[in-house]
């Protein structure tokens, strides 16, 4: 039991690594939380500082989520057991909590989408590729990262249930909770989407209009 508590604390500390804040401050001399959407995430870094800054932020956030969930293998639970799966969910909660409320950045973090993607990759890898494809397709057609993230999150439990035939109620409930939390953390984005004021992000830069 003591070991599990230590692993949960480590997961929280991993989540607390504020990649967006540290990179923006160290290499660009700004606090990304004071610019753009004021969110300490890869999307805001992309809009404010560009791809060169956003790529490492995204990579670090995904990796820390995956590593945090992988800590479950150091527990005493048997691989593939219900207890192992339940503990992975606890680790997901810990790393996301760390990202949103990072102890290393004054408890002002990001929304945790990239970290959540990395964490869920450690819980149920097969459906992550479908969610990634969904994210890319929606982004290519709408250019809204927020809408793409929410769509991928909502589709996750649907893919797991209908495509992979998963019947674990605990897994399905967990993914539904994740989808709802994703919508809650994007509530301001939803308002901007409805008001047509949400910022767009282009993977491929649109051609310049001739003046």
JSON list of C-alpha atoms in Angstrom, two decimals:
[
{"chain": "A", "resi": 1, "resn": "UNK", "atom": "CA", "xyz": [0.00, 0.00, 0.00]},
{"chain": "A", "resi": 2, "resn": "UNK", "atom": "CA", "xyz": [2.83, 2.39, 0.87]},
{"chain": "A", "resi": 3, "resn": "UNK", "atom": "CA", "xyz": [4.47, 1.66, -2.51]},
{"chain": "A", "resi": 4, "resn": "UNK", "atom": "CA", "xyz": [1.25, 2.53, -4.33]},
{"chain": "A", "resi": 5, "resn": "UNK", "atom": "CA", "xyz": [1.00, 5.85, -2.52]},
{"chain": "A", "resi": 6, "resn": "UNK", "atom": "CA", "xyz": [4.57, 6.67, -3.54]},
{"chain": "A", "resi": 7, "resn": "UNK", "atom": "CA", "xyz": [3.77, 5.78, -7.17]},
{"chain": "A", "resi": 8, "resn": "UNK", "atom": "CA", "xyz": [0.70, 8.06, -7.13]},
{"chain": "A", "resi": 9, "resn": "UNK", "atom": "CA", "xyz": [2.79, 10.92, -5.75]},
{"chain": "A", "resi": 10, "resn": "UNK", "atom": "CA", "xyz": [5.40, 10.36, -8.47]},
{"chain": "A", "resi": 11, "resn": "UNK", "atom": "CA", "xyz": [2.64, 10.41, -11.10]},
{"chain": "A", "resi": 12, "resn": "UNK", "atom": "CA", "xyz": [1.41, 13.74, -9.75]},
{"chain": "A", "resi": 13, "resn": "UNK", "atom": "CA", "xyz": [4.94, 15.16, -9.80]},
{"chain": "A", "resi": 14, "resn": "UNK", "atom": "CA", "xyz": [5.41, 13.98, -13.38]},
{"chain": "A", "resi": 15, "resn": "UNK", "atom": "CA", "xyz": [2.19, 15.73, -14.32]},
{"chain": "A", "resi": 16, "resn": "UNK", "atom": "CA", "xyz": [3.46, 18.85, -12.56]},
{"chain": "A", "resi": 17, "resn": "UNK", "atom": "CA", "xyz": [6.35, 19.23, -15.00]},
{"chain": "A", "resi": 18, "resn": "UNK", "atom": "CA", "xyz": [5.21, 22.49, -16.68]},
{"chain": "A", "resi": 19, "resn": "UNK", "atom": "CA", "xyz": [6.87, 22.03, -20.06]},
{"chain": "A", "resi": 20, "resn": "UNK", "atom": "CA", "xyz": [5.04, 24.97, -21.66]},
{"chain": "A", "resi": 21, "resn": "UNK", "atom": "CA", "xyz": [5.93, 27.33, -18.82]},
{"chain": "A", "resi": 22, "resn": "UNK", "atom": "CA", "xyz": [9.57, 26.29, -18.54]},
{"chain": "A", "resi": 23, "resn": "UNK", "atom": "CA", "xyz": [10.26, 26.33, -22.28]},
{"chain": "A", "resi": 24, "resn": "UNK", "atom": "CA", "xyz": [8.52, 29.67, -22.82]},
{"chain": "A", "resi": 25, "resn": "UNK", "atom": "CA", "xyz": [10.38, 31.27, -19.91]},
{"chain": "A", "resi": 26, "resn": "UNK", "atom": "CA", "xyz": [13.82, 29.75, -20.50]},
{"chain": "A", "resi": 27, "resn": "UNK", "atom": "CA", "xyz": [14.05, 30.07, -24.28]},
{"chain": "A", "resi": 28, "resn": "UNK", "atom": "CA", "xyz": [11.69, 32.95, -25.09]},
{"chain": "A", "resi": 29, "resn": "UNK", "atom": "CA", "xyz": [11.69, 35.07, -21.96]},
{"chain": "A", "resi": 30, "resn": "UNK", "atom": "CA", "xyz": [7.91, 35.05, -21.50]},
{"chain": "A", "resi": 31, "resn": "UNK", "atom": "CA", "xyz": [5.35, 33.22, -19.40]},
{"chain": "A", "resi": 32, "resn": "UNK", "atom": "CA", "xyz": [3.03, 31.57, -21.89]},
{"chain": "A", "resi": 33, "resn": "UNK", "atom": "CA", "xyz": [0.22, 31.85, -19.32]},
{"chain": "A", "resi": 34, "resn": "UNK", "atom": "CA", "xyz": [0.22, 35.61, -19.87]},
{"chain": "A", "resi": 35, "resn": "UNK", "atom": "CA", "xyz": [-0.18, 35.41, -23.66]},
{"chain": "A", "resi": 36, "resn": "UNK", "atom": "CA", "xyz": [-2.69, 34.14, -26.19]},
{"chain": "A", "resi": 37, "resn": "UNK", "atom": "CA", "xyz": [-5.37, 32.03, -24.55]},
{"chain": "A", "resi": 38, "resn": "UNK", "atom": "CA", "xyz": [-3.26, 32.07, -21.35]},
{"chain": "A", "resi": 39, "resn": "UNK", "atom": "CA", "xyz": [-3.30, 28.27, -21.34]},
{"chain": "A", "resi": 40, "resn": "UNK", "atom": "CA", "xyz": [-0.09, 26.41, -20.51]},
{"chain": "A", "resi": 41, "resn": "UNK", "atom": "CA", "xyz": [-0.46, 23.90, -23.32]},
{"chain": "A", "resi": 42, "resn": "UNK", "atom": "CA", "xyz": [1.04, 22.99, -26.66]},
{"chain": "A", "resi": 43, "resn": "UNK", "atom": "CA", "xyz": [-1.74, 24.65, -28.68]},
{"chain": "A", "resi": 44, "resn": "UNK", "atom": "CA", "xyz": [-1.25, 28.06, -27.08]},
{"chain": "A", "resi": 45, "resn": "UNK", "atom": "CA", "xyz": [2.52, 27.69, -27.42]},
{"chain": "A", "resi": 46, "resn": "UNK", "atom": "CA", "xyz": [2.03, 26.91, -31.11]},
{"chain": "A", "resi": 47, "resn": "UNK", "atom": "CA", "xyz": [-0.05, 30.03, -31.67]},
{"chain": "A", "resi": 48, "resn": "UNK", "atom": "CA", "xyz": [2.21, 32.34, -29.67]},
{"chain": "A", "resi": 49, "resn": "UNK", "atom": "CA", "xyz": [5.71, 30.93, -30.21]},
{"chain": "A", "resi": 50, "resn": "UNK", "atom": "CA", "xyz": [5.43, 28.61, -33.22]},
{"chain": "A", "resi": 51, "resn": "UNK", "atom": "CA", "xyz": [6.09, 24.96, -34.01]},
{"chain": "A", "resi": 52, "resn": "UNK", "atom": "CA", "xyz": [9.67, 24.90, -32.80]},
{"chain": "A", "resi": 53, "resn": "UNK", "atom": "CA", "xyz": [8.49, 25.62, -29.26]},
{"chain": "A", "resi": 54, "resn": "UNK", "atom": "CA", "xyz": [5.22, 23.67, -29.44]},
{"chain": "A", "resi": 55, "resn": "UNK", "atom": "CA", "xyz": [6.65, 20.32, -30.57]},
{"chain": "A", "resi": 56, "resn": "UNK", "atom": "CA", "xyz": [8.82, 19.67, -27.48]},
{"chain": "A", "resi": 57, "resn": "UNK", "atom": "CA", "xyz": [5.99, 20.87, -25.22]},
{"chain": "A", "resi": 58, "resn": "UNK", "atom": "CA", "xyz": [3.59, 18.42, -26.84]},
{"chain": "A", "resi": 59, "resn": "UNK", "atom": "CA", "xyz": [6.12, 15.58, -26.75]},
{"chain": "A", "resi": 60, "resn": "UNK", "atom": "CA", "xyz": [6.98, 16.10, -23.07]},
{"chain": "A", "resi": 61, "resn": "UNK", "atom": "CA", "xyz": [3.31, 16.30, -22.07]},
{"chain": "A", "resi": 62, "resn": "UNK", "atom": "CA", "xyz": [2.46, 13.07, -23.90]},
{"chain": "A", "resi": 63, "resn": "UNK", "atom": "CA", "xyz": [5.49, 11.23, -22.53]},
{"chain": "A", "resi": 64, "resn": "UNK", "atom": "CA", "xyz": [4.87, 12.26, -18.92]},
{"chain": "A", "resi": 65, "resn": "UNK", "atom": "CA", "xyz": [1.30, 10.95, -19.17]},
{"chain": "A", "resi": 66, "resn": "UNK", "atom": "CA", "xyz": [2.43, 7.62, -20.59]},
{"chain": "A", "resi": 67, "resn": "UNK", "atom": "CA", "xyz": [5.27, 7.22, -18.09]},
{"chain": "A", "resi": 68, "resn": "UNK", "atom": "CA", "xyz": [2.98, 8.04, -15.17]},
{"chain": "A", "resi": 69, "resn": "UNK", "atom": "CA", "xyz": [0.54, 5.26, -16.10]},
{"chain": "A", "resi": 70, "resn": "UNK", "atom": "CA", "xyz": [3.42, 2.87, -16.77]},
{"chain": "A", "resi": 71, "resn": "UNK", "atom": "CA", "xyz": [4.35, 3.21, -13.10]},
{"chain": "A", "resi": 72, "resn": "UNK", "atom": "CA", "xyz": [1.57, 0.70, -12.45]},
{"chain": "A", "resi": 73, "resn": "UNK", "atom": "CA", "xyz": [3.98, -2.05, -13.51]},
{"chain": "A", "resi": 74, "resn": "UNK", "atom": "CA", "xyz": [6.05, -1.34, -10.39]},
{"chain": "A", "resi": 75, "resn": "UNK", "atom": "CA", "xyz": [3.06, -2.06, -8.17]},
{"chain": "A", "resi": 76, "resn": "UNK", "atom": "CA", "xyz": [2.33, -5.46, -6.67]},
{"chain": "A", "resi": 77, "resn": "UNK", "atom": "CA", "xyz": [-0.71, -6.00, -8.90]},
{"chain": "A", "resi": 78, "resn": "UNK", "atom": "CA", "xyz": [-0.76, -8.72, -11.53]},
{"chain": "A", "resi": 79, "resn": "UNK", "atom": "CA", "xyz": [-0.53, -7.60, -15.15]},
{"chain": "A", "resi": 80, "resn": "UNK", "atom": "CA", "xyz": [-3.96, -7.61, -16.79]},
{"chain": "A", "resi": 81, "resn": "UNK", "atom": "CA", "xyz": [-5.85, -7.89, -13.51]},
{"chain": "A", "resi": 82, "resn": "UNK", "atom": "CA", "xyz": [-8.79, -5.66, -12.60]},
{"chain": "A", "resi": 83, "resn": "UNK", "atom": "CA", "xyz": [-6.73, -4.29, -9.71]},
{"chain": "A", "resi": 84, "resn": "UNK", "atom": "CA", "xyz": [-3.94, -3.28, -12.10]},
{"chain": "A", "resi": 85, "resn": "UNK", "atom": "CA", "xyz": [-6.42, -1.55, -14.38]},
{"chain": "A", "resi": 86, "resn": "UNK", "atom": "CA", "xyz": [-8.02, 0.29, -11.47]},
{"chain": "A", "resi": 87, "resn": "UNK", "atom": "CA", "xyz": [-4.62, 1.47, -10.27]},
{"chain": "A", "resi": 88, "resn": "UNK", "atom": "CA", "xyz": [-3.82, 2.75, -13.76]},
{"chain": "A", "resi": 89, "resn": "UNK", "atom": "CA", "xyz": [-6.95, 4.87, -13.60]},
{"chain": "A", "resi": 90, "resn": "UNK", "atom": "CA", "xyz": [-5.76, 6.31, -10.29]},
{"chain": "A", "resi": 91, "resn": "UNK", "atom": "CA", "xyz": [-2.42, 7.16, -11.91]},
{"chain": "A", "resi": 92, "resn": "UNK", "atom": "CA", "xyz": [-4.21, 8.83, -14.83]},
{"chain": "A", "resi": 93, "resn": "UNK", "atom": "CA", "xyz": [-6.11, 11.01, -12.36]},
{"chain": "A", "resi": 94, "resn": "UNK", "atom": "CA", "xyz": [-2.88, 11.86, -10.52]},
{"chain": "A", "resi": 95, "resn": "UNK", "atom": "CA", "xyz": [-0.90, 12.88, -13.61]},
{"chain": "A", "resi": 96, "resn": "UNK", "atom": "CA", "xyz": [-3.78, 14.97, -15.01]},
{"chain": "A", "resi": 97, "resn": "UNK", "atom": "CA", "xyz": [-4.25, 16.64, -11.64]},
{"chain": "A", "resi": 98, "resn": "UNK", "atom": "CA", "xyz": [-0.55, 17.44, -11.66]},
{"chain": "A", "resi": 99, "resn": "UNK", "atom": "CA", "xyz": [-0.76, 18.96, -15.14]},
{"chain": "A", "resi": 100, "resn": "UNK", "atom": "CA", "xyz": [-3.77, 21.13, -14.30]},
{"chain": "A", "resi": 101, "resn": "UNK", "atom": "CA", "xyz": [-2.45, 22.10, -10.87]},
{"chain": "A", "resi": 102, "resn": "UNK", "atom": "CA", "xyz": [1.35, 21.82, -11.15]},
{"chain": "A", "resi": 103, "resn": "UNK", "atom": "CA", "xyz": [3.25, 22.20, -7.90]},
{"chain": "A", "resi": 104, "resn": "UNK", "atom": "CA", "xyz": [6.27, 23.45, -9.88]},
{"chain": "A", "resi": 105, "resn": "UNK", "atom": "CA", "xyz": [4.36, 26.31, -11.52]},
{"chain": "A", "resi": 106, "resn": "UNK", "atom": "CA", "xyz": [2.21, 27.87, -8.83]},
{"chain": "A", "resi": 107, "resn": "UNK", "atom": "CA", "xyz": [-0.64, 25.41, -9.43]},
{"chain": "A", "resi": 108, "resn": "UNK", "atom": "CA", "xyz": [-1.52, 27.15, -12.72]},
{"chain": "A", "resi": 109, "resn": "UNK", "atom": "CA", "xyz": [-1.28, 24.61, -15.50]},
{"chain": "A", "resi": 110, "resn": "UNK", "atom": "CA", "xyz": [-2.94, 23.60, -18.74]},
{"chain": "A", "resi": 111, "resn": "UNK", "atom": "CA", "xyz": [-6.00, 21.58, -19.73]},
{"chain": "A", "resi": 112, "resn": "UNK", "atom": "CA", "xyz": [-4.13, 18.30, -19.95]},
{"chain": "A", "resi": 113, "resn": "UNK", "atom": "CA", "xyz": [-5.21, 17.09, -23.41]},
{"chain": "A", "resi": 114, "resn": "UNK", "atom": "CA", "xyz": [-1.75, 15.92, -24.53]},
{"chain": "A", "resi": 115, "resn": "UNK", "atom": "CA", "xyz": [-0.99, 14.46, -21.10]},
{"chain": "A", "resi": 116, "resn": "UNK", "atom": "CA", "xyz": [-4.35, 12.69, -21.11]},
{"chain": "A", "resi": 117, "resn": "UNK", "atom": "CA", "xyz": [-3.58, 11.24, -24.55]},
{"chain": "A", "resi": 118, "resn": "UNK", "atom": "CA", "xyz": [-0.28, 9.85, -23.30]},
{"chain": "A", "resi": 119, "resn": "UNK", "atom": "CA", "xyz": [-1.90, 8.49, -20.14]},
{"chain": "A", "resi": 120, "resn": "UNK", "atom": "CA", "xyz": [-4.77, 6.80, -21.98]},
{"chain": "A", "resi": 121, "resn": "UNK", "atom": "CA", "xyz": [-2.22, 5.33, -24.38]},
{"chain": "A", "resi": 122, "resn": "UNK", "atom": "CA", "xyz": [-0.88, 3.46, -21.38]},
{"chain": "A", "resi": 123, "resn": "UNK", "atom": "CA", "xyz": [-4.36, 2.27, -20.39]},
{"chain": "A", "resi": 124, "resn": "UNK", "atom": "CA", "xyz": [-5.93, 1.23, -23.71]},
{"chain": "A", "resi": 125, "resn": "UNK", "atom": "CA", "xyz": [-3.51, 1.67, -26.66]},
{"chain": "A", "resi": 126, "resn": "UNK", "atom": "CA", "xyz": [-5.62, 0.18, -29.53]},
{"chain": "A", "resi": 127, "resn": "UNK", "atom": "CA", "xyz": [-8.27, 2.91, -29.52]},
{"chain": "A", "resi": 128, "resn": "UNK", "atom": "CA", "xyz": [-5.75, 5.76, -29.27]},
{"chain": "A", "resi": 129, "resn": "UNK", "atom": "CA", "xyz": [-4.82, 5.51, -32.95]},
{"chain": "A", "resi": 130, "resn": "UNK", "atom": "CA", "xyz": [-8.46, 5.85, -33.97]},
{"chain": "A", "resi": 131, "resn": "UNK", "atom": "CA", "xyz": [-8.83, 8.87, -31.70]},
{"chain": "A", "resi": 132, "resn": "UNK", "atom": "CA", "xyz": [-5.66, 10.38, -33.15]},
{"chain": "A", "resi": 133, "resn": "UNK", "atom": "CA", "xyz": [-7.04, 9.87, -36.67]},
{"chain": "A", "resi": 134, "resn": "UNK", "atom": "CA", "xyz": [-10.31, 11.51, -35.57]},
{"chain": "A", "resi": 135, "resn": "UNK", "atom": "CA", "xyz": [-8.40, 14.46, -34.13]},
{"chain": "A", "resi": 136, "resn": "UNK", "atom": "CA", "xyz": [-6.40, 14.99, -37.33]},
{"chain": "A", "resi": 137, "resn": "UNK", "atom": "CA", "xyz": [-9.43, 14.67, -39.64]},
{"chain": "A", "resi": 138, "resn": "UNK", "atom": "CA", "xyz": [-11.53, 17.15, -37.63]},
{"chain": "A", "resi": 139, "resn": "UNK", "atom": "CA", "xyz": [-8.59, 19.54, -37.41]},
{"chain": "A", "resi": 140, "resn": "UNK", "atom": "CA", "xyz": [-7.96, 19.40, -41.15]},
{"chain": "A", "resi": 141, "resn": "UNK", "atom": "CA", "xyz": [-11.59, 20.22, -41.91]},
{"chain": "A", "resi": 142, "resn": "UNK", "atom": "CA", "xyz": [-12.33, 22.75, -39.15]},
{"chain": "A", "resi": 143, "resn": "UNK", "atom": "CA", "xyz": [-8.89, 24.04, -38.03]},
{"chain": "A", "resi": 144, "resn": "UNK", "atom": "CA", "xyz": [-10.13, 24.09, -34.43]},
{"chain": "A", "resi": 145, "resn": "UNK", "atom": "CA", "xyz": [-7.84, 22.23, -32.03]},
{"chain": "A", "resi": 146, "resn": "UNK", "atom": "CA", "xyz": [-10.40, 22.46, -29.23]},
{"chain": "A", "resi": 147, "resn": "UNK", "atom": "CA", "xyz": [-13.17, 20.93, -31.33]},
{"chain": "A", "resi": 148, "resn": "UNK", "atom": "CA", "xyz": [-10.79, 18.22, -32.55]},
{"chain": "A", "resi": 149, "resn": "UNK", "atom": "CA", "xyz": [-9.77, 17.36, -28.98]},
{"chain": "A", "resi": 150, "resn": "UNK", "atom": "CA", "xyz": [-13.34, 17.21, -27.73]},
{"chain": "A", "resi": 151, "resn": "UNK", "atom": "CA", "xyz": [-14.49, 15.10, -30.68]},
{"chain": "A", "resi": 152, "resn": "UNK", "atom": "CA", "xyz": [-11.65, 12.61, -30.20]},
{"chain": "A", "resi": 153, "resn": "UNK", "atom": "CA", "xyz": [-12.37, 12.42, -26.47]},
{"chain": "A", "resi": 154, "resn": "UNK", "atom": "CA", "xyz": [-16.11, 11.82, -26.96]},
{"chain": "A", "resi": 155, "resn": "UNK", "atom": "CA", "xyz": [-15.43, 9.16, -29.60]},
{"chain": "A", "resi": 156, "resn": "UNK", "atom": "CA", "xyz": [-13.02, 7.26, -27.35]},
{"chain": "A", "resi": 157, "resn": "UNK", "atom": "CA", "xyz": [-15.64, 5.27, -25.36]},
{"chain": "A", "resi": 158, "resn": "UNK", "atom": "CA", "xyz": [-17.61, 4.74, -28.56]},
{"chain": "A", "resi": 159, "resn": "UNK", "atom": "CA", "xyz": [-14.59, 3.24, -30.35]},
{"chain": "A", "resi": 160, "resn": "UNK", "atom": "CA", "xyz": [-13.73, 1.05, -27.37]},
{"chain": "A", "resi": 161, "resn": "UNK", "atom": "CA", "xyz": [-17.30, -0.26, -27.15]},
{"chain": "A", "resi": 162, "resn": "UNK", "atom": "CA", "xyz": [-18.37, -0.58, -30.79]},
{"chain": "A", "resi": 163, "resn": "UNK", "atom": "CA", "xyz": [-15.10, -1.16, -32.66]},
{"chain": "A", "resi": 164, "resn": "UNK", "atom": "CA", "xyz": [-13.15, -3.23, -30.13]},
{"chain": "A", "resi": 165, "resn": "UNK", "atom": "CA", "xyz": [-16.15, -4.82, -28.39]},
{"chain": "A", "resi": 166, "resn": "UNK", "atom": "CA", "xyz": [-14.86, -4.01, -24.92]},
{"chain": "A", "resi": 167, "resn": "UNK", "atom": "CA", "xyz": [-17.36, -5.01, -22.23]},
{"chain": "A", "resi": 168, "resn": "UNK", "atom": "CA", "xyz": [-15.51, -3.88, -19.13]},
{"chain": "A", "resi": 169, "resn": "UNK", "atom": "CA", "xyz": [-17.94, -1.56, -17.37]},
{"chain": "A", "resi": 170, "resn": "UNK", "atom": "CA", "xyz": [-15.17, 0.05, -15.33]},
{"chain": "A", "resi": 171, "resn": "UNK", "atom": "CA", "xyz": [-13.22, 0.90, -18.50]},
{"chain": "A", "resi": 172, "resn": "UNK", "atom": "CA", "xyz": [-16.26, 2.29, -20.31]},
{"chain": "A", "resi": 173, "resn": "UNK", "atom": "CA", "xyz": [-17.31, 4.38, -17.29]},
{"chain": "A", "resi": 174, "resn": "UNK", "atom": "CA", "xyz": [-13.75, 5.66, -16.95]},
{"chain": "A", "resi": 175, "resn": "UNK", "atom": "CA", "xyz": [-13.60, 6.74, -20.60]},
{"chain": "A", "resi": 176, "resn": "UNK", "atom": "CA", "xyz": [-17.02, 8.40, -20.34]},
{"chain": "A", "resi": 177, "resn": "UNK", "atom": "CA", "xyz": [-15.83, 10.34, -17.31]},
{"chain": "A", "resi": 178, "resn": "UNK", "atom": "CA", "xyz": [-12.71, 11.37, -19.25]},
{"chain": "A", "resi": 179, "resn": "UNK", "atom": "CA", "xyz": [-14.88, 12.58, -22.14]},
{"chain": "A", "resi": 180, "resn": "UNK", "atom": "CA", "xyz": [-17.09, 14.62, -19.79]},
{"chain": "A", "resi": 181, "resn": "UNK", "atom": "CA", "xyz": [-14.08, 16.15, -18.02]},
{"chain": "A", "resi": 182, "resn": "UNK", "atom": "CA", "xyz": [-12.63, 17.06, -21.41]},
{"chain": "A", "resi": 183, "resn": "UNK", "atom": "CA", "xyz": [-15.81, 18.94, -22.26]},
{"chain": "A", "resi": 184, "resn": "UNK", "atom": "CA", "xyz": [-15.79, 20.68, -18.88]},
{"chain": "A", "resi": 185, "resn": "UNK", "atom": "CA", "xyz": [-12.18, 21.86, -19.25]},
{"chain": "A", "resi": 186, "resn": "UNK", "atom": "CA", "xyz": [-13.04, 23.19, -22.71]},
{"chain": "A", "resi": 187, "resn": "UNK", "atom": "CA", "xyz": [-16.20, 25.03, -21.66]},
{"chain": "A", "resi": 188, "resn": "UNK", "atom": "CA", "xyz": [-14.71, 28.42, -22.56]},
{"chain": "A", "resi": 189, "resn": "UNK", "atom": "CA", "xyz": [-13.69, 27.06, -25.95]},
{"chain": "A", "resi": 190, "resn": "UNK", "atom": "CA", "xyz": [-17.24, 25.81, -26.49]},
{"chain": "A", "resi": 191, "resn": "UNK", "atom": "CA", "xyz": [-18.57, 29.31, -25.85]},
{"chain": "A", "resi": 192, "resn": "UNK", "atom": "CA", "xyz": [-16.06, 30.77, -28.32]},
{"chain": "A", "resi": 193, "resn": "UNK", "atom": "CA", "xyz": [-16.96, 28.11, -30.89]},
{"chain": "A", "resi": 194, "resn": "UNK", "atom": "CA", "xyz": [-20.64, 28.99, -30.57]},
{"chain": "A", "resi": 195, "resn": "UNK", "atom": "CA", "xyz": [-19.79, 32.68, -30.91]},
{"chain": "A", "resi": 196, "resn": "UNK", "atom": "CA", "xyz": [-17.45, 32.01, -33.85]},
{"chain": "A", "resi": 197, "resn": "UNK", "atom": "CA", "xyz": [-14.57, 33.66, -31.98]},
{"chain": "A", "resi": 198, "resn": "UNK", "atom": "CA", "xyz": [-12.40, 30.59, -31.42]},
{"chain": "A", "resi": 199, "resn": "UNK", "atom": "CA", "xyz": [-8.89, 30.85, -32.88]},
{"chain": "A", "resi": 200, "resn": "UNK", "atom": "CA", "xyz": [-8.00, 28.54, -35.75]},
{"chain": "A", "resi": 201, "resn": "UNK", "atom": "CA", "xyz": [-4.82, 26.51, -36.12]},
{"chain": "A", "resi": 202, "resn": "UNK", "atom": "CA", "xyz": [-3.58, 25.41, -39.53]},
{"chain": "A", "resi": 203, "resn": "UNK", "atom": "CA", "xyz": [-1.43, 22.29, -39.92]},
{"chain": "A", "resi": 204, "resn": "UNK", "atom": "CA", "xyz": [-0.85, 23.38, -43.49]},
{"chain": "A", "resi": 205, "resn": "UNK", "atom": "CA", "xyz": [-0.65, 27.14, -43.89]},
{"chain": "A", "resi": 206, "resn": "UNK", "atom": "CA", "xyz": [-3.43, 28.48, -46.11]},
{"chain": "A", "resi": 207, "resn": "UNK", "atom": "CA", "xyz": [-2.37, 30.25, -49.30]},
{"chain": "A", "resi": 208, "resn": "UNK", "atom": "CA", "xyz": [-2.03, 34.00, -48.99]},
{"chain": "A", "resi": 209, "resn": "UNK", "atom": "CA", "xyz": [-4.74, 36.04, -50.60]},
{"chain": "A", "resi": 210, "resn": "UNK", "atom": "CA", "xyz": [-3.64, 38.33, -53.40]},
{"chain": "A", "resi": 211, "resn": "UNK", "atom": "CA", "xyz": [-4.10, 41.92, -52.51]}
]
